[in-house]
Amino acid sequence: MAAPSADTCGPLERSVRQRVPPLLTDLYQFTMAYAYWRAGRHRETAVFELFFRDNPFSGGFSLFAGLHDCLLFLRGFHFTDQDVEFLRSVLPPTTDPAFFVFLRGLDCSGVTLRSVSEGTVLFARVPLMEVEGPLAVVQLLETSLLCLVNYASLVCSNAARFRLAAGPGRKLLEMGLRRAQGPDGGLTASRYSYIGGFDLTSNVQAGFLFGIPVAGTMAHSFVTSFTSLEEVWPQTLAAADGDGDPVDVISLTKGMLNRVCKLLGAEPGKIREGELAAFVSYAIAYPHNFLPVIDSYSVSCSGLLNFCAVALSMYELGYRPVGVRLDSGDLCRQSVEVRRVFRLCSQHFSIPAFDSLIIVGTNNISEKSMVELNKKENEINVVGVGTHLVTCTKQPSLGCVYKLVEVRGTPRMKISEDPQKSTVPGRKAVYRLIDAEGHPFLDLLCLEAEPPPVAGRPLSCFPLGSDDSPASVTPAQVTCLRQDVFSQGQVTHPLCSALETRAKVQISLQTLHSRHKRLQEPDAYTVALSQKLHDLVGELRKCSSGHSSFLLAN
């Protein structure tokens, strides 16, 4: 099946093709594909699973993200002449030329992808994706699919933890582009932070591609670039209703500053004129969006006073300023003082809206500092998070893996000296068991051919990581976690926008019991094997042990 032409692709699909071409993979994928091809095994039907072994950040859950891009990647997967010529140059010169002809004709028309819905809460060892198709093709997909899922799921999960730490009443602004691991890392972080629960991004390209609300005001450099009110130009601004002549904003602001200083008992001599000039200039440029950073010098002695003077001038002209940003020092203490001054101005100047101006806090915020912020008195409405969100400083990788579980209808299993690295063989169905209160309490892995568990009926299963003893459980509800999303070269499941997936995340998290959502020392969620799958694992282990003994004896 031919891939859609670039003319028929939207900006998201073009972005995926540019960022994730089929050469964005490890060289050994091609060397293995060639060996399969030489052996005549390249068309054998194989099944791989994608999963992670441990929940990230020592937490109780993860969020699955990246499926949207995986589907667009599969739909557009094909090698160009230029791709094939480069592969000729890096593979050994003894490589059969017919292999390159084979590569030129490859696509994903024979691949079927079954997947958990994007935005779903997931747990360690649960297969997120099952990829079935010709052995050579599904082998070549490994690295790209892992690349698309690993970081997206990690940063989405990190964002969800920040959201839980912040609580529902506070807005979160993602502002990590400058600290991200390259342009693509920054764009991915903005997208999946929003999906994970952030409200806004500073990343303009993310707003363009994904429809994420964009926010931002000024940096300290804008403030420190001014030294005098003489640098302000223009110096006038028309009233919001357009009536009358433009007003001299500098004169108006100077008058307001004197009144503010008298109200607060402040010392005018400590006020920075350059900072005032910066605020006046910015307010004239954006009278409806005035939200400056007020800690370039001193919040209490200069920044807050200058802001109030300019903001009151904007109210005088019929505009409504937005608020302030604090970016250093004790954010909680400063925000309380700022709100106190806002209330005084609101009462003294009879402007009720002044009391509800927004206070934004940004200062190397981590999950820990977010939790601590909530324990202290503060008046912060919006928290901006950058480095610790996008770089996932607590854990830099989710560690998703892509493992073979079946070839030609026969289960395959990796048996490792490290039990954690052993795989669970065979094609599977994945079910989520839900209790009477509507909370998921166990994910059950079954062989695909098994009948599904039935609500209200007891079943025996074997929890992973336990002492191999069975457990009996009775679900109140049962849901099937995976569904067909790609088949015969086509996406068979609706592609969701970032906003739609964000809503799914919140719904999925709301169903999770609080003991599994705790940021510190959460209860472990149970993932278990059905009786038949457990028996299959035991048989393959036994066969492997017997085979090894046979080899040693001979």
XYZ file of C-alpha atoms in Angstrom:
554
model
C 0.000 0.000 0.000
C 1.415 3.373 -0.995
C 1.789 5.972 1.740
C -0.363 9.101 1.502
C 1.329 11.904 -0.392
C 2.626 14.867 1.545
C -0.111 16.986 -0.048
C -2.834 14.957 1.696
C -1.214 15.058 5.158
C -2.038 17.585 7.835
C 0.626 19.494 9.808
C 0.735 16.859 12.559
C 1.347 13.999 10.146
C 3.979 16.005 8.261
C 5.622 16.765 11.602
C 5.761 13.060 12.504
C 7.244 12.121 9.121
C 9.898 14.788 9.422
C 10.785 13.872 13.027
C 10.425 10.084 12.775
C 11.467 8.810 9.336
C 12.072 5.034 9.041
C 15.838 5.566 9.317
C 15.388 6.914 12.846
C 16.196 3.532 14.321
C 19.117 1.393 15.471
C 21.356 -0.202 12.867
C 20.871 -3.673 14.298
C 17.217 -3.549 13.276
C 18.406 -3.627 9.645
C 21.029 -6.285 10.238
C 18.404 -8.531 11.868
C 15.905 -7.795 9.099
C 18.526 -8.808 6.540
C 19.298 -12.030 8.400
C 15.560 -12.862 8.516
C 15.335 -12.103 4.803
C 18.349 -14.275 3.945
C 16.854 -17.143 5.932
C 13.492 -16.769 4.200
C 11.792 -15.925 7.504
C 10.962 -12.270 6.846
C 7.290 -12.983 6.070
C 6.643 -15.167 9.130
C 3.923 -13.706 11.324
C 5.367 -12.394 14.576
C 3.945 -10.602 17.593
C 5.801 -8.092 19.780
C 4.616 -6.379 22.959
C 5.579 -2.966 24.302
C 5.562 -2.475 28.093
C 7.542 -0.999 30.991
C 8.861 -2.856 34.019
C 8.474 -0.300 36.843
C 6.142 2.605 37.527
C 8.019 5.899 37.138
C 9.073 8.281 39.930
C 8.596 5.538 42.565
C 4.900 6.154 42.046
C 1.863 3.948 41.803
C 0.896 4.542 38.185
C 1.878 5.775 34.750
C -0.054 7.372 31.893
C 0.108 5.951 28.386
C 0.924 8.581 25.761
C 2.372 8.696 22.243
C -0.163 6.476 20.463
C -1.331 9.265 18.170
C 2.154 9.704 16.707
C 2.702 5.927 16.527
C -0.368 5.589 14.311
C 0.744 8.404 12.007
C 4.216 6.857 11.866
C 2.830 3.456 10.850
C 0.552 4.996 8.248
C 3.419 6.797 6.575
C 6.113 4.117 6.991
C 8.061 3.536 3.763
C 11.632 3.844 2.498
C 12.570 6.350 -0.173
C 15.258 5.797 -2.791
C 17.495 8.110 -0.786
C 16.920 6.028 2.371
C 17.825 2.823 0.576
C 20.950 4.305 -0.969
C 22.153 5.395 2.463
C 21.529 1.905 3.829
C 23.668 0.504 1.030
C 26.514 2.675 2.304
C 26.287 1.568 5.959
C 25.463 -2.132 5.633
C 28.314 -4.522 4.757
C 29.234 -4.557 1.049
C 28.409 -8.272 0.933
C 24.702 -7.489 1.519
C 22.612 -8.998 -1.272
C 21.359 -6.154 -3.561
C 17.931 -7.816 -3.688
C 17.471 -6.943 -0.003
C 17.429 -3.252 -0.880
C 14.755 -3.885 -3.482
C 12.777 -5.627 -0.742
C 13.188 -2.630 1.591
C 12.049 -0.181 -1.082
C 8.701 -1.951 -1.274
C 8.066 -2.237 2.468
C 5.150 -0.584 4.253
C 2.869 -1.415 7.191
C -0.069 -2.765 5.209
C 0.486 -6.162 6.842
C 0.811 -4.796 10.385
C -1.925 -4.872 13.028
C -1.592 -2.783 16.165
C -3.709 -3.422 19.244
C -3.316 -0.831 21.944
C -4.562 0.622 25.185
C -6.320 3.941 24.603
C -4.029 6.955 24.843
C -4.469 8.783 28.148
C -5.208 5.620 30.138
C -3.707 5.038 33.581
C -1.391 2.043 33.342
C 0.868 -0.061 35.511
C 4.156 -1.922 35.273
C 4.230 -5.141 33.209
C 0.898 -4.456 31.469
C 1.392 -4.609 27.662
C 0.533 -1.196 26.234
C 0.747 -2.310 22.627
C 0.711 -5.552 20.676
C 2.295 -5.305 17.230
C 1.602 -8.158 14.794
C 2.872 -8.548 11.255
C 5.668 -9.861 9.016
C 8.716 -10.558 11.166
C 11.122 -8.269 9.298
C 8.701 -5.344 9.322
C 7.655 -5.499 12.971
C 11.327 -5.855 13.915
C 12.134 -2.648 12.036
C 9.407 -0.773 13.946
C 10.856 -1.450 17.401
C 13.084 1.547 18.082
C 10.777 4.120 16.528
C 7.737 2.972 18.508
C 9.761 2.951 21.728
C 11.073 6.428 20.990
C 7.545 7.745 20.436
C 6.079 6.166 23.584
C 8.857 6.310 26.193
C 9.322 10.042 26.713
C 5.718 10.976 25.910
C 4.418 8.626 28.614
C 7.113 9.684 31.081
C 6.538 13.445 30.816
C 2.764 12.957 30.737
C 3.008 10.968 33.970
C 5.283 13.622 35.471
C 2.779 16.330 34.559
C -0.028 14.337 36.176
C 1.982 14.130 39.399
C 2.500 17.914 39.355
C -1.229 18.289 38.785
C -1.989 16.079 41.791
C 0.554 17.991 43.888
C -0.884 21.368 42.872
C -4.494 20.428 43.541
C -7.457 21.351 41.356
C -7.711 25.049 42.213
C -4.389 26.232 40.810
C -3.471 26.675 37.150
C -0.224 25.203 35.832
C 1.916 26.771 33.110
C 4.507 24.646 31.300
C 7.516 26.782 30.429
C 10.365 24.327 29.878
C 11.218 24.746 26.203
C 14.578 26.419 26.831
C 15.614 23.652 29.251
C 14.342 20.690 27.222
C 16.481 18.057 25.498
C 16.467 19.715 22.092
C 13.632 21.163 19.997
C 11.746 17.887 19.640
C 12.029 17.172 23.357
C 10.634 20.625 24.084
C 7.717 20.210 21.704
C 6.911 16.740 23.029
C 7.100 18.011 26.609
C 4.682 20.856 25.914
C 2.177 18.553 24.237
C 2.175 15.793 26.827
C 2.427 18.102 29.838
C -0.855 19.593 28.644
C -2.347 16.142 28.173
C -1.125 15.183 31.668
C -2.953 18.083 33.305
C -1.158 21.403 32.714
C -3.373 24.275 31.599
C -1.048 26.471 29.547
C 2.263 26.465 27.692
C 4.770 29.148 26.792
C 5.656 27.169 23.626
C 4.148 28.948 20.626
C 4.777 26.071 18.203
C 2.961 23.705 20.559
C 0.020 26.055 20.513
C 0.075 26.082 16.708
C 0.364 22.310 16.248
C -1.715 20.999 19.140
C -4.149 23.770 20.048
C -2.715 24.246 23.547
C -3.517 27.613 25.188
C -0.373 29.785 25.059
C 0.658 32.292 27.740
C 3.634 34.534 28.449
C 4.592 38.099 29.306
C 8.067 39.503 29.832
C 11.536 38.508 31.016
C 13.803 40.368 33.403
C 15.837 41.557 30.415
C 12.942 43.743 29.281
C 12.849 45.411 32.691
C 16.597 45.910 32.998
C 16.828 47.301 29.439
C 15.177 50.542 30.678
C 16.846 53.142 32.881
C 14.629 56.217 32.531
C 11.063 57.265 31.786
C 12.506 59.269 28.901
C 12.965 55.944 27.051
C 9.217 55.281 26.971
C 7.706 55.784 23.537
C 4.924 56.383 22.743
C 4.039 58.116 25.981
C 0.299 58.342 25.403
C -2.585 55.881 25.289
C -6.206 56.309 24.320
C -8.904 55.250 26.751
C -10.353 51.773 26.254
C -13.661 53.168 25.028
C -11.896 55.359 22.452
C -13.411 58.572 23.759
C -11.333 61.701 24.173
C -7.737 62.448 23.311
C -4.860 60.088 24.134
C -3.686 60.468 27.725
C -0.122 61.123 28.900
C 0.470 57.803 30.689
C 3.723 58.893 32.311
C 2.128 61.847 34.076
C -0.850 59.714 35.074
C 1.420 56.973 36.456
C 3.622 59.396 38.400
C 0.531 60.736 40.124
C -0.668 57.225 40.919
C 2.766 56.263 42.258
C 2.722 59.137 44.729
C -0.716 58.050 45.966
C 0.401 54.415 46.283
C 3.546 55.364 48.225
C 1.473 57.506 50.587
C -1.041 54.664 51.075
C 1.668 52.100 51.857
C 4.130 54.396 53.638
C 6.814 53.520 51.070
C 10.056 55.383 50.408
C 9.965 56.869 46.889
C 13.752 57.052 46.818
C 14.063 53.259 46.607
C 11.860 52.954 43.543
C 13.673 52.079 40.296
C 12.719 54.495 37.533
C 13.934 52.098 34.848
C 11.574 49.402 36.142
C 8.689 51.883 36.126
C 9.588 52.835 32.567
C 9.565 49.196 31.514
C 6.142 48.647 33.057
C 4.688 51.791 31.463
C 6.098 50.874 28.056
C 4.738 47.343 28.257
C 1.331 48.509 29.469
C 1.068 50.937 26.560
C 1.930 48.091 24.184
C -0.427 45.561 25.841
C -2.991 47.448 27.917
C -5.299 44.380 28.048
C -2.508 41.920 28.954
C -0.388 43.707 31.524
C 1.365 41.078 33.679
C 4.975 42.043 34.425
C 7.669 40.254 36.420
C 8.190 42.379 39.556
C 11.319 40.939 41.178
C 14.050 42.327 38.910
C 15.182 44.536 41.798
C 13.110 44.500 44.998
C 9.501 43.324 45.126
C 8.477 45.302 48.210
C 10.573 48.443 47.643
C 10.127 48.853 43.896
C 8.437 46.200 41.755
C 5.117 45.981 43.586
C 4.799 49.767 43.913
C 5.567 50.322 40.243
C 3.081 47.675 39.215
C 0.274 49.148 41.328
C 0.908 52.618 39.915
C 0.777 51.418 36.311
C -2.132 49.034 36.925
C -4.188 51.775 38.585
C -3.460 54.012 35.595
C -4.726 51.279 33.275
C -7.942 51.033 35.314
C -8.282 54.810 35.076
C -8.269 54.456 31.285
C -10.787 51.613 31.302
C -8.386 48.701 30.882
C -8.050 45.705 33.164
C -4.515 44.499 33.963
C -3.911 40.791 34.522
C -1.493 40.491 37.443
C 2.158 39.937 38.364
C 4.841 37.272 38.216
C 7.209 36.409 41.076
C 10.386 34.588 40.064
C 12.729 34.572 43.060
C 12.883 34.425 46.817
C 10.172 33.096 49.115
C 7.247 32.895 46.707
C 4.681 32.084 49.390
C 5.622 34.951 51.691
C 5.889 37.415 48.825
C 2.562 36.369 47.334
C 0.814 36.984 50.673
C 2.321 40.487 50.834
C 1.391 41.199 47.220
C -2.207 40.131 47.830
C -2.355 42.313 50.954
C -1.313 45.331 48.915
C -3.803 44.453 46.164
C -6.599 44.408 48.755
C -5.539 47.746 50.187
C -5.522 49.290 46.714
C -8.854 47.688 45.924
C -10.442 49.269 48.994
C -8.664 52.628 48.869
C -9.210 53.287 45.171
C -12.636 51.579 45.053
C -11.615 49.056 42.392
C -13.004 45.637 43.448
C -11.246 43.797 40.600
C -7.831 44.808 41.951
C -8.262 42.300 44.755
C -8.483 39.389 42.284
C -5.444 40.145 40.132
C -3.475 36.993 39.271
C -0.204 36.124 40.998
C 2.073 33.796 39.026
C 4.893 31.956 40.784
C 7.939 30.685 38.876
C 11.257 29.730 40.451
C 12.706 26.309 39.581
C 9.556 24.559 40.810
C 9.863 20.830 41.505
C 7.259 18.309 42.600
C 8.640 18.564 46.139
C 8.440 22.358 46.206
C 4.916 22.170 44.777
C 3.862 19.926 47.660
C 5.559 22.253 50.169
C 3.908 25.284 48.574
C 0.505 23.767 49.270
C 1.385 23.341 52.942
C 2.160 27.054 53.402
C -0.053 30.115 53.320
C 0.183 31.629 49.845
C -1.819 33.558 47.277
C -0.361 32.063 44.098
C -2.953 31.453 41.357
C -0.707 30.096 38.611
C 2.517 28.106 38.945
C 4.992 28.002 36.073
C 7.121 24.847 35.853
C 10.062 24.286 33.530
C 13.218 22.275 34.160
C 11.917 19.671 36.605
C 8.884 18.980 34.431
C 10.377 18.632 30.967
C 13.650 16.965 31.956
C 11.921 14.601 34.426
C 14.782 15.092 36.862
C 13.513 12.446 39.304
C 13.685 9.763 36.578
C 15.038 10.444 33.086
C 13.561 7.397 31.310
C 10.452 5.245 31.579
C 12.312 2.198 30.272
C 9.696 0.807 27.895
C 10.796 -2.367 26.095
C 9.589 -4.177 22.965
C 9.706 -7.958 23.275
C 8.874 -10.875 20.991
C 6.034 -13.036 22.380
C 5.001 -15.199 19.398
C 6.285 -16.414 16.005
C 4.204 -18.493 13.566
C 1.550 -18.932 16.230
C 4.026 -20.392 18.748
C 4.613 -18.527 22.050
C 8.115 -17.174 22.640
C 9.588 -16.262 26.003
C 12.784 -14.588 27.140
C 14.017 -16.442 30.230
C 16.619 -14.388 32.032
C 18.811 -14.929 35.071
C 17.235 -11.673 36.214
C 13.552 -12.616 36.798
C 12.544 -8.985 36.275
C 13.753 -9.234 32.660
C 11.853 -12.403 31.813
C 8.900 -11.912 29.471
C 5.364 -13.279 29.494
C 4.803 -15.361 26.329
C 1.969 -15.522 23.830
C -0.672 -13.224 22.397
C -2.785 -11.813 25.180
C -5.951 -10.052 26.118
C -5.727 -7.485 28.919
C -8.635 -6.868 31.272
C -9.098 -4.327 34.033
C -11.092 -5.556 37.028
C -13.127 -2.931 38.863
C -14.514 -3.091 42.401
C -17.984 -2.206 43.648
C -16.945 1.440 44.243
C -15.850 1.847 40.627
C -12.090 1.719 41.322
C -9.784 -0.536 39.284
C -8.003 -3.005 41.558
C -6.335 -5.582 39.262
C -5.207 -5.877 35.648
C -5.445 -9.440 34.360
C -3.304 -10.806 31.518
C -4.913 -13.772 29.738
C -4.128 -15.795 26.661
C -6.024 -14.317 23.736
C -8.025 -17.512 23.192
C -9.329 -17.556 26.769
C -12.874 -16.420 27.529
C -12.930 -13.026 29.279
C -13.533 -12.762 33.025
C -17.167 -12.216 33.991
C -18.425 -9.564 36.394
C -19.666 -11.071 39.630
C -17.967 -14.413 39.048
C -14.894 -15.418 41.136
C -11.671 -16.199 39.281
C -8.257 -17.512 40.225
C -5.149 -15.594 39.140
C -1.439 -15.315 39.916
C -0.184 -11.825 40.878
C 3.168 -10.937 39.312
C 5.957 -10.595 41.841
C 4.209 -12.727 44.437
C 5.325 -16.101 45.777
C 3.558 -17.902 42.924
C 0.485 -18.620 45.012
C -2.939 -18.031 43.453
C -5.388 -15.355 44.520
C -9.149 -15.431 44.177
C -10.907 -12.212 43.141
C -14.445 -11.259 42.122
C -14.790 -8.163 39.919
C -17.887 -5.976 40.011
C -17.074 -4.806 36.463
C -14.662 -5.901 33.739
C -13.280 -3.786 30.906
C -11.052 -4.854 28.021
C -8.087 -2.487 27.914
C -6.832 -3.049 24.360
C -8.465 -2.610 20.985
C -7.477 -2.692 17.311
C -6.193 0.740 16.295
C -4.272 0.025 13.062
C -4.853 -2.602 10.377
C -4.154 -3.061 6.647
C -2.296 0.226 6.468
C -5.128 2.254 7.951
C -5.784 3.889 11.310
C -8.926 2.143 12.565
C -9.478 4.165 15.727
C -10.371 7.890 15.855
C -7.358 10.138 16.341
C -7.972 12.367 19.359
C -6.835 15.944 19.808
C -4.620 16.940 22.729
C -7.676 18.433 24.454
C -9.700 15.221 24.047
C -6.841 13.065 25.331
C -6.344 15.452 28.258
C -9.973 14.881 29.255
C -9.445 11.104 29.066
C -6.472 11.401 31.410
C -8.512 13.191 34.044
C -11.344 10.662 33.800
C -8.894 7.776 34.055
C -7.152 9.314 37.074
C -10.448 10.023 38.822
C -11.336 6.325 38.759
C -8.047 5.376 40.426
C -8.207 4.846 44.183
C -6.393 7.487 46.224
C -4.044 4.881 47.697
C -2.614 4.256 44.228
C -2.362 7.991 43.430
C -0.351 8.975 46.498
C 2.830 10.768 45.470
C 4.785 9.163 48.316
C 4.662 5.456 49.198
C 1.569 4.526 47.181
C 0.051 1.070 47.483
C 1.210 -1.305 44.751
C -1.389 -2.049 42.103
C -1.851 -5.724 41.264
C -1.096 -7.130 37.812
C -1.786 -10.843 37.505
C -1.710 -13.778 35.089
C -4.669 -16.020 34.402
C -4.390 -19.684 35.335
C -3.757 -20.733 31.704
C -1.147 -18.071 31.091
C 0.572 -18.937 34.351
C 0.627 -22.596 33.287
C 2.136 -21.670 29.906
C 4.929 -19.713 31.608
C 5.666 -22.718 33.809
C 5.748 -25.103 30.827
C 8.153 -22.898 28.854
C 10.443 -22.481 31.845
C 10.468 -26.239 32.335
C 11.160 -26.876 28.655
C 13.947 -24.319 28.667
C 15.549 -25.930 31.690
C 15.317 -29.368 30.112
C 16.736 -28.123 26.830
C 19.706 -26.560 28.605
C 20.397 -29.826 30.416
C 20.243 -31.670 27.112
C 22.805 -29.320 25.536
C 25.167 -29.688 28.479
C 24.876 -33.483 28.444
C 25.790 -33.627 24.787
